[in-house]
Short mmCIF file of C-alpha atoms in Angstrom, two decimals:
data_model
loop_
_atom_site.label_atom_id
_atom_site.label_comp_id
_atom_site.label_asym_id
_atom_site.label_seq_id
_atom_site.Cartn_x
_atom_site.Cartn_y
_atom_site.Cartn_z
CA UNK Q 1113 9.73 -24.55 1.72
CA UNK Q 1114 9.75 -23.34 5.51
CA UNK Q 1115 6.63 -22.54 6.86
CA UNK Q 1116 5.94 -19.07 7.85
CA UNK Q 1117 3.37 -18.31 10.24
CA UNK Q 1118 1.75 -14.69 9.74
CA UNK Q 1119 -0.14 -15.05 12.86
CA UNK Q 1120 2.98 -13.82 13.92
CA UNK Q 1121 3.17 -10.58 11.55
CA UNK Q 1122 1.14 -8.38 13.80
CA UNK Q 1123 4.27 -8.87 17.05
CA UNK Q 1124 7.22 -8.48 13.69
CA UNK Q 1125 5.49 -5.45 12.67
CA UNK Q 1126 5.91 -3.96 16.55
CA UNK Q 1127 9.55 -5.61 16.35
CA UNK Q 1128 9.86 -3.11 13.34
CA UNK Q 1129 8.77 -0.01 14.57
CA UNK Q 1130 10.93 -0.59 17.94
CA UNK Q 1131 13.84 -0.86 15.97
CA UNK Q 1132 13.22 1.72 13.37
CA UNK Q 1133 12.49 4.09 16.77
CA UNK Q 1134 15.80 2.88 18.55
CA UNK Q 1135 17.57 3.84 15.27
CA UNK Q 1136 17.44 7.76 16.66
CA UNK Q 1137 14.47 10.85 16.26
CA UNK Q 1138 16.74 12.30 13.65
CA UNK Q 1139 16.56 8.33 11.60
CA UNK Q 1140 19.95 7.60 11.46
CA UNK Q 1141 21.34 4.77 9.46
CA UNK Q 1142 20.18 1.82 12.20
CA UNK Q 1143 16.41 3.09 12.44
CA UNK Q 1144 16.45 3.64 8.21
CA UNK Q 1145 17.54 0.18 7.99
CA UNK Q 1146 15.29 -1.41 10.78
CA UNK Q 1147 12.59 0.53 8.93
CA UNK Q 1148 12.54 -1.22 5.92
CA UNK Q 1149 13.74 -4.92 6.91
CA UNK Q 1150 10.14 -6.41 7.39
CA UNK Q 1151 9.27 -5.20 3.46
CA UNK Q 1152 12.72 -7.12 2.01
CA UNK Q 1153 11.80 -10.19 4.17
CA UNK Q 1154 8.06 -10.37 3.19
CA UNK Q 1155 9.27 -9.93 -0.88
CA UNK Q 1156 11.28 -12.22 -0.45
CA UNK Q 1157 8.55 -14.96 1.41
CA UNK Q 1158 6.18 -14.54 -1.10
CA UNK Q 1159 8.74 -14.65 -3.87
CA UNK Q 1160 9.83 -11.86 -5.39
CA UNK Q 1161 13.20 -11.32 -6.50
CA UNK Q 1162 15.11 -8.21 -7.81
CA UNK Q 1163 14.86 -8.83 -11.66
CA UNK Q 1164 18.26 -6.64 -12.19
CA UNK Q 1165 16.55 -4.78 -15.43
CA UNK Q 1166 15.24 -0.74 -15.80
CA UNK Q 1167 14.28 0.45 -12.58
CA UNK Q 1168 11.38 3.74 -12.39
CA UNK Q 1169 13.89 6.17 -11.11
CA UNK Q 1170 12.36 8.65 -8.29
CA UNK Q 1171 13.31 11.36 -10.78
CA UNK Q 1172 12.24 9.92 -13.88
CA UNK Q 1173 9.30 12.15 -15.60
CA UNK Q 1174 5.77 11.52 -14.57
CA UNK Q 1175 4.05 10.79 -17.13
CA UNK Q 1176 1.05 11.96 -16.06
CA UNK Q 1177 1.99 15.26 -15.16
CA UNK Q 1178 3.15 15.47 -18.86
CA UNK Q 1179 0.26 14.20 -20.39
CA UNK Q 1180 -1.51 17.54 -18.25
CA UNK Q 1181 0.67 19.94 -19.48
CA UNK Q 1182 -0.04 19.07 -22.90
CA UNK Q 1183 -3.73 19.08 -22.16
CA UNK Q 1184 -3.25 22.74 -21.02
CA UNK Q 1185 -0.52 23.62 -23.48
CA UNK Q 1186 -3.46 22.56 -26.16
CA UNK Q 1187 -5.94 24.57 -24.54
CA UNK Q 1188 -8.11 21.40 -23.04
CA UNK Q 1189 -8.12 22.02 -19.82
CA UNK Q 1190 -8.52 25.14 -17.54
CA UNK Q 1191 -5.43 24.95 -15.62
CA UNK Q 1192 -2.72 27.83 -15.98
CA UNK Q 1193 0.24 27.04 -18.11
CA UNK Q 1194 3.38 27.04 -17.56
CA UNK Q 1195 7.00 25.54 -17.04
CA UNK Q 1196 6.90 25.65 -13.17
CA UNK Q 1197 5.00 23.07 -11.63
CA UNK Q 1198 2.28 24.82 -8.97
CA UNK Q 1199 1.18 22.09 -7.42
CA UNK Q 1200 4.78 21.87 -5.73
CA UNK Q 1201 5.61 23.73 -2.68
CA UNK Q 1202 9.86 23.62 -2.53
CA UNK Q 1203 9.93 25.31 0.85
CA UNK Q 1204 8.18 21.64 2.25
CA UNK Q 1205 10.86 19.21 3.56
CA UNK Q 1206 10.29 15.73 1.59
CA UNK Q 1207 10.91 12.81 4.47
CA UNK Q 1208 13.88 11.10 4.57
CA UNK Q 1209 11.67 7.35 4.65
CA UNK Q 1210 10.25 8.44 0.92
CA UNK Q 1211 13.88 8.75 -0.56
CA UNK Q 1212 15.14 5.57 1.22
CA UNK Q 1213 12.46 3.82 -0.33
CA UNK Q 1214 13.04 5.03 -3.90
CA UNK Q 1215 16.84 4.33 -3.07
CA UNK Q 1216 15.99 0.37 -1.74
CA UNK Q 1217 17.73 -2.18 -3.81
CA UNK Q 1218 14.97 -4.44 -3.09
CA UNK Q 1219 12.41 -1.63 -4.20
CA UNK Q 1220 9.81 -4.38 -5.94
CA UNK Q 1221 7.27 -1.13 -7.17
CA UNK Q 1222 11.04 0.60 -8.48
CA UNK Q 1223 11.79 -3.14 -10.06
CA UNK Q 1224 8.37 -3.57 -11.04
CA UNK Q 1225 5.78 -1.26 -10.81
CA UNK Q 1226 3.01 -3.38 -13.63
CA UNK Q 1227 2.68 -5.16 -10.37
CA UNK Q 1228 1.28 -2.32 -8.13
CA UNK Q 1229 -1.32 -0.33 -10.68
CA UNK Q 1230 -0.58 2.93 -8.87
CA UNK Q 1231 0.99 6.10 -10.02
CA UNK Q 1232 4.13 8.22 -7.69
CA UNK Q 1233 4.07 11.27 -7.67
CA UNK Q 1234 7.55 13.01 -7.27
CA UNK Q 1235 7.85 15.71 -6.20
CA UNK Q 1236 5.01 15.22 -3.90
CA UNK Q 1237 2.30 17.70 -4.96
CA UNK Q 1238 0.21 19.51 -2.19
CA UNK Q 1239 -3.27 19.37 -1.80
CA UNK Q 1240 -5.75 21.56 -2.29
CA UNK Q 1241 -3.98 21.55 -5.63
CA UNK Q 1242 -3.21 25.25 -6.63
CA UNK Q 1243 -3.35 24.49 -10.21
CA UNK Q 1244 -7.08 23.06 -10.02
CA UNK Q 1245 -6.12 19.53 -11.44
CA UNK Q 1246 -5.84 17.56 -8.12
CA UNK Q 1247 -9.53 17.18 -6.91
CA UNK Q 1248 -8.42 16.59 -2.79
CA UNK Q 1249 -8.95 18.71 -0.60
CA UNK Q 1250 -6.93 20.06 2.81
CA UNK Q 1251 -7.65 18.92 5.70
CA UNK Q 1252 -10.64 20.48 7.52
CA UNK Q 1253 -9.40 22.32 10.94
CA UNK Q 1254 -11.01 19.95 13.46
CA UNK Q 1255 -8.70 16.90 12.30
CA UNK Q 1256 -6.69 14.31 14.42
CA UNK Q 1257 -3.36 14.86 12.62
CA UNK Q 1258 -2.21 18.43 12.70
CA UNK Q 1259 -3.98 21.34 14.94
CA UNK Q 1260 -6.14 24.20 13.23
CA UNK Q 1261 -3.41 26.64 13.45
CA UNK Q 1262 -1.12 24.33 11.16
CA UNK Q 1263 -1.08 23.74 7.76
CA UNK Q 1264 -3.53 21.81 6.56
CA UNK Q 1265 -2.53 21.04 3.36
CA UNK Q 1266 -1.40 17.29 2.46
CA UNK Q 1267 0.93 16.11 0.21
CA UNK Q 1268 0.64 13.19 -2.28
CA UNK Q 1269 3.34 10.73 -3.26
CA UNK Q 1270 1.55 8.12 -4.53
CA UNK Q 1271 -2.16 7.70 -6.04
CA UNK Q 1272 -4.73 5.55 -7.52
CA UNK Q 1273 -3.90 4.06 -11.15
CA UNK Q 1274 -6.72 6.90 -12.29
CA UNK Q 1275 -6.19 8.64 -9.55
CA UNK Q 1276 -9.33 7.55 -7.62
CA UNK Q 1277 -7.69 7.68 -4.63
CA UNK Q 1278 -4.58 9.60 -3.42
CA UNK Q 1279 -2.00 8.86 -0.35
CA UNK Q 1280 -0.18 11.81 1.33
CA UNK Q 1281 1.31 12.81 4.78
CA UNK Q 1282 0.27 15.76 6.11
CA UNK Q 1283 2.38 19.38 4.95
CA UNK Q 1284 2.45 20.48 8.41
CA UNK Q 1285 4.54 16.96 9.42
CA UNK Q 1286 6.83 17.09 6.26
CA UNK Q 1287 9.83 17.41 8.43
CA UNK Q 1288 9.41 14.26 10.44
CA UNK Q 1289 11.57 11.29 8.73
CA UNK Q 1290 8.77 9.06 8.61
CA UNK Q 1291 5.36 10.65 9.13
CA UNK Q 1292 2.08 9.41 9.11
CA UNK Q 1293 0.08 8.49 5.78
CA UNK Q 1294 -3.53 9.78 4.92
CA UNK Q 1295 -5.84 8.84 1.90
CA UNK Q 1296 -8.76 10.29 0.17
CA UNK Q 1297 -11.40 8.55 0.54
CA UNK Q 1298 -15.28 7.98 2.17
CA UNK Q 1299 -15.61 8.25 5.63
CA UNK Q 1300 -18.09 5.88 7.48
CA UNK Q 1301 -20.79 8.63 6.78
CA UNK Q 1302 -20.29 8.65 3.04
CA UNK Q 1303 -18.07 11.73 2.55
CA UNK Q 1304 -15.00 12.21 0.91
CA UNK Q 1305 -12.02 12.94 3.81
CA UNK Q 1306 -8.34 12.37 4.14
CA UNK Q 1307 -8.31 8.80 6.55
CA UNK Q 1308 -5.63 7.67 8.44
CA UNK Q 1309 -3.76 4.58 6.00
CA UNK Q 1310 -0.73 3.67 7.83
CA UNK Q 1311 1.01 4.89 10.97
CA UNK Q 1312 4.48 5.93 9.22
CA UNK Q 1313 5.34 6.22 5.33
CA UNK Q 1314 8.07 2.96 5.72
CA UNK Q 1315 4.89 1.15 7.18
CA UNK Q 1316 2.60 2.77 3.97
CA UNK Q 1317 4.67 0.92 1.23
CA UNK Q 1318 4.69 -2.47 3.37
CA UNK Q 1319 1.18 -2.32 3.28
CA UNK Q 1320 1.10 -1.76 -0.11
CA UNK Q 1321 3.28 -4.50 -0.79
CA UNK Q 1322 0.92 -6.89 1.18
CA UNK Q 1323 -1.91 -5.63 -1.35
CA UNK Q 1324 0.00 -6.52 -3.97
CA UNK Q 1325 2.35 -9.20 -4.06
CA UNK Q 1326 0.63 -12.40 -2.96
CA UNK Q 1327 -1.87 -11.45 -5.56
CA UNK Q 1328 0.49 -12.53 -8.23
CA UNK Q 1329 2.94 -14.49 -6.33
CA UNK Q 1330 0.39 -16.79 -4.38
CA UNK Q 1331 -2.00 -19.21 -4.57
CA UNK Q 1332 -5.14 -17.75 -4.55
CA UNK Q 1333 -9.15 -18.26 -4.08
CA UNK Q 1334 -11.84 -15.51 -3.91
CA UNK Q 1335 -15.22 -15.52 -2.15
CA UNK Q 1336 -18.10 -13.28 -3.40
CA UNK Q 1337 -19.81 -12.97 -0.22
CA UNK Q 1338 -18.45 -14.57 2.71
CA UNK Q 1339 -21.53 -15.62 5.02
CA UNK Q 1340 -21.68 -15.20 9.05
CA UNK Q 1341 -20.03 -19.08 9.66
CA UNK Q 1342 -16.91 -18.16 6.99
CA UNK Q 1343 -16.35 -14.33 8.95
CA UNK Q 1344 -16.08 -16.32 12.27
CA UNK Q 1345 -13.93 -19.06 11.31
CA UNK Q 1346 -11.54 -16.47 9.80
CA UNK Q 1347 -11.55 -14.26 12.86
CA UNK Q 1348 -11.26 -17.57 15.14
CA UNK Q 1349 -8.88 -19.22 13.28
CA UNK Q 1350 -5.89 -16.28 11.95
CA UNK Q 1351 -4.97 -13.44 13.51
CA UNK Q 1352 -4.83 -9.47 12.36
CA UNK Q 1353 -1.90 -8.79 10.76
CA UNK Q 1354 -1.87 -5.29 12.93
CA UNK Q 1355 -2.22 -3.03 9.62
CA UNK Q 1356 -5.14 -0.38 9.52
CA UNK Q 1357 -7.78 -0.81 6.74
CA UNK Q 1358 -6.70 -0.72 3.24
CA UNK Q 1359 -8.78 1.97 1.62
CA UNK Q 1360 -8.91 1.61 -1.94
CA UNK Q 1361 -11.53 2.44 -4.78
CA UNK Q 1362 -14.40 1.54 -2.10
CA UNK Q 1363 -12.89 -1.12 -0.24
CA UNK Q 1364 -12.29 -1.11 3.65
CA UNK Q 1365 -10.27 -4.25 3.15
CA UNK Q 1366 -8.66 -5.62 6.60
CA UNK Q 1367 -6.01 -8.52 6.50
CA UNK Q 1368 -5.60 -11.45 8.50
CA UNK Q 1369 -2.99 -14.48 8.89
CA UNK Q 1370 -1.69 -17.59 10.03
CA UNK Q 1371 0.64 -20.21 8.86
CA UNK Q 1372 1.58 -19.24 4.92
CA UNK Q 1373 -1.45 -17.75 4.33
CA UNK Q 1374 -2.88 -14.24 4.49
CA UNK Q 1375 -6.69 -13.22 4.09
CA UNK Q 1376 -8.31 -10.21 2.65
CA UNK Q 1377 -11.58 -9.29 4.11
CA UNK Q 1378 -13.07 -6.41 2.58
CA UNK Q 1379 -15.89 -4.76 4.24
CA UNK Q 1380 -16.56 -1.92 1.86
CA UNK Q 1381 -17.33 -1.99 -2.02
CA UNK Q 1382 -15.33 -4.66 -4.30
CA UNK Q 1383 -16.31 -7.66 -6.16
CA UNK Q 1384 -15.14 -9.95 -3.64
CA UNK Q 1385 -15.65 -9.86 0.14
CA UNK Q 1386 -12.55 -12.35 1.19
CA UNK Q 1387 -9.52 -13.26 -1.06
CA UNK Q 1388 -6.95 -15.99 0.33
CA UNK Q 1389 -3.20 -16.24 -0.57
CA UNK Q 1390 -1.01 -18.81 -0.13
CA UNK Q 1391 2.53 -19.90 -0.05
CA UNK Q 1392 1.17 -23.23 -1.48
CA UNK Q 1393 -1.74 -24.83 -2.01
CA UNK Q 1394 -1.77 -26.82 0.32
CA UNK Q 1395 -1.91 -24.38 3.07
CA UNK Q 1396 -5.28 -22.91 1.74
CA UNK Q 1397 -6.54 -26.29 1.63
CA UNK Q 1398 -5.38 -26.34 5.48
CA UNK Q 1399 -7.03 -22.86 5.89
CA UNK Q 1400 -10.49 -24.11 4.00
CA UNK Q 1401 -10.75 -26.99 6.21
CA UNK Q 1402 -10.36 -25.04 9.21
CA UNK Q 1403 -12.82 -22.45 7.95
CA UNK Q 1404 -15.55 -25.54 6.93
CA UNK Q 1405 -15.08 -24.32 3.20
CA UNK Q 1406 -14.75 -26.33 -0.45
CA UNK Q 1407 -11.84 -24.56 -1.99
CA UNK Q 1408 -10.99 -27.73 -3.78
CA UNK Q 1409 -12.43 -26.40 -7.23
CA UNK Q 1410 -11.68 -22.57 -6.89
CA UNK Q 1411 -7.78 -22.16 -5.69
CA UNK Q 1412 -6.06 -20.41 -8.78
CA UNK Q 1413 -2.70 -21.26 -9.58
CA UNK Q 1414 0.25 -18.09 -9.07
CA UNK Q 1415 -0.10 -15.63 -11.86
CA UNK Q 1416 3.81 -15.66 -11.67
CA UNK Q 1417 3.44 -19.10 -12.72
CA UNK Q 1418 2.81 -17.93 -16.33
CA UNK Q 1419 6.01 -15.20 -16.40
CA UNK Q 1420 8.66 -16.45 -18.83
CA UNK Q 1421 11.83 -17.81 -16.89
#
């Protein structure tokens, strides 16, 4: 196996954006491919591979809109009735980067979604959620994303498996191919807000992907707390991978790498406060040593491992 050295992700990352930017403003065919060439190469690395079975369609019923309807149907739930979804606005553009993703051949959450525990939403449904079910609000009118004579409303795509957290561009940016992404959750004070996630919706389900695939792909070892020496070894030794803070049920969780390895620090609420992938094993016992660590007894094997052939 070739060595890949995701010290270097943080420079392919920039390569990406260039490219997707060079592709046109109006994301022509080069830019929509540039844009999602980093997420088939990183699938691929950590080894993933199209299965060729059922694929979740982008308009396949969501099952948890359904399940709400009958809630309200059966009088459970407060919500108005009705065959027309309200939590959809049909006048809001839906960007071009969320349709090329649902259309990717490579789409690993399409192929595979048990992998990912979260839930899309399609059509994306605006928030504050006309129909009282969706518990986010809009976006306050002093806000970095959109100014106070915009609208302020966001809309979700994707959420939280219960829906914990939600992640939306803003409705007043719906026309850009590949706008920013927000997510609900606590500020640094506490209180619930919409937080920058990633810079672009291409560069959203990359980072999801990095959440989620060398979890079951990779070799793995957890720390519970990761003391003052470990934090400085990690921070000395690997390099940011140039994503912004994963914010996810509590977590503030910031990822770092070097060769065949990448490192979850989390810095907010989670049972553990550093989780290491690998390619192999042996490059987490590389990655221990450096760090002054005894891994020898704790590196799990790749749940993939255990998946029939």
């Amino acid at each position: 196996m070739t060595e890949i050295d995701y010290g270097c992700f943080h420079e392919w990352l920039e390569e990406a954006r260039s490219a997707a930017a060079d592709g046109g403003a109006d994301g022509g065919a080069e830019g929509g491919a540039a844009r999602w060439d980093l997420l088939r190469r990183f699938q691929r690395e950590w080894g993933y591979e199209p299965t060729g079975g059922p694929r979740w369609e982008r308009e396949e019923p969501d099952a948890h809109m359904e399940y709400v309807s009958g809630l309200r149907e059966a009088g459970l739930s407060d919500a108005p009735a009705g065959d027309a979804p309200g939590d959809v606005d049909a006048s809001l553009a839906i960007p071009a980067a969320l349709d090329e993703w649902w259309d990717l051949p490579f789409n690993s959450f399409a192929d595979r979604a048990e992998l990912y525990e979260t839930n899309p939403v399609r059509p994306p449904t605006v928030r504050p959620d006309p129909t009282g079910y969706g518990v986010s609000g809009a976006l306050p009118k002093a806000n970095p994303f959109v100014g106070p004579d915009e609208d302020l409303r966001v809309c979700v795509f994707m959420a939280e498996n219960q829906y914990c957290n939600e992640w939306g561009y803003p409705a007043a940016r719906s026309g850009l191919t590949d706008p920013p992404v927000l997510v609900s959750a606590r500020d640094e004070d506490g209180q619930e807000a919409w937080l920058l996630q990633s810079r672009s919706v291409s560069e959203f389900f990359l980072h999801l992907a990095v959440t989620r695939l060398p979890a079951h792909y990779g070799w793995t070892v957890e720390e519970g707390e990761a003391g003052p020496q470990l934090v400085a070894g990690l921070r000395e030794n690997l390099r940011p991978l140039g994503l912004l803070p994963w914010r996810e049920l509590g977590a503030r969780t910031e990822f770092f790498g070097g060769p065949d390895v990448i490192v979850a620090h989390n810095t907010g609420h989670g049972d553990s406060e550093l989780v290491a992938y690998g390619r192999t094993e042996q490059a987490l016992q590389r990655l221990a040593e450096k760090l002054g660590a005894d891994w020898s007894e704790w590196i799990c094997e790749p749940e993939s491992d255990d998946e029939e052939g």
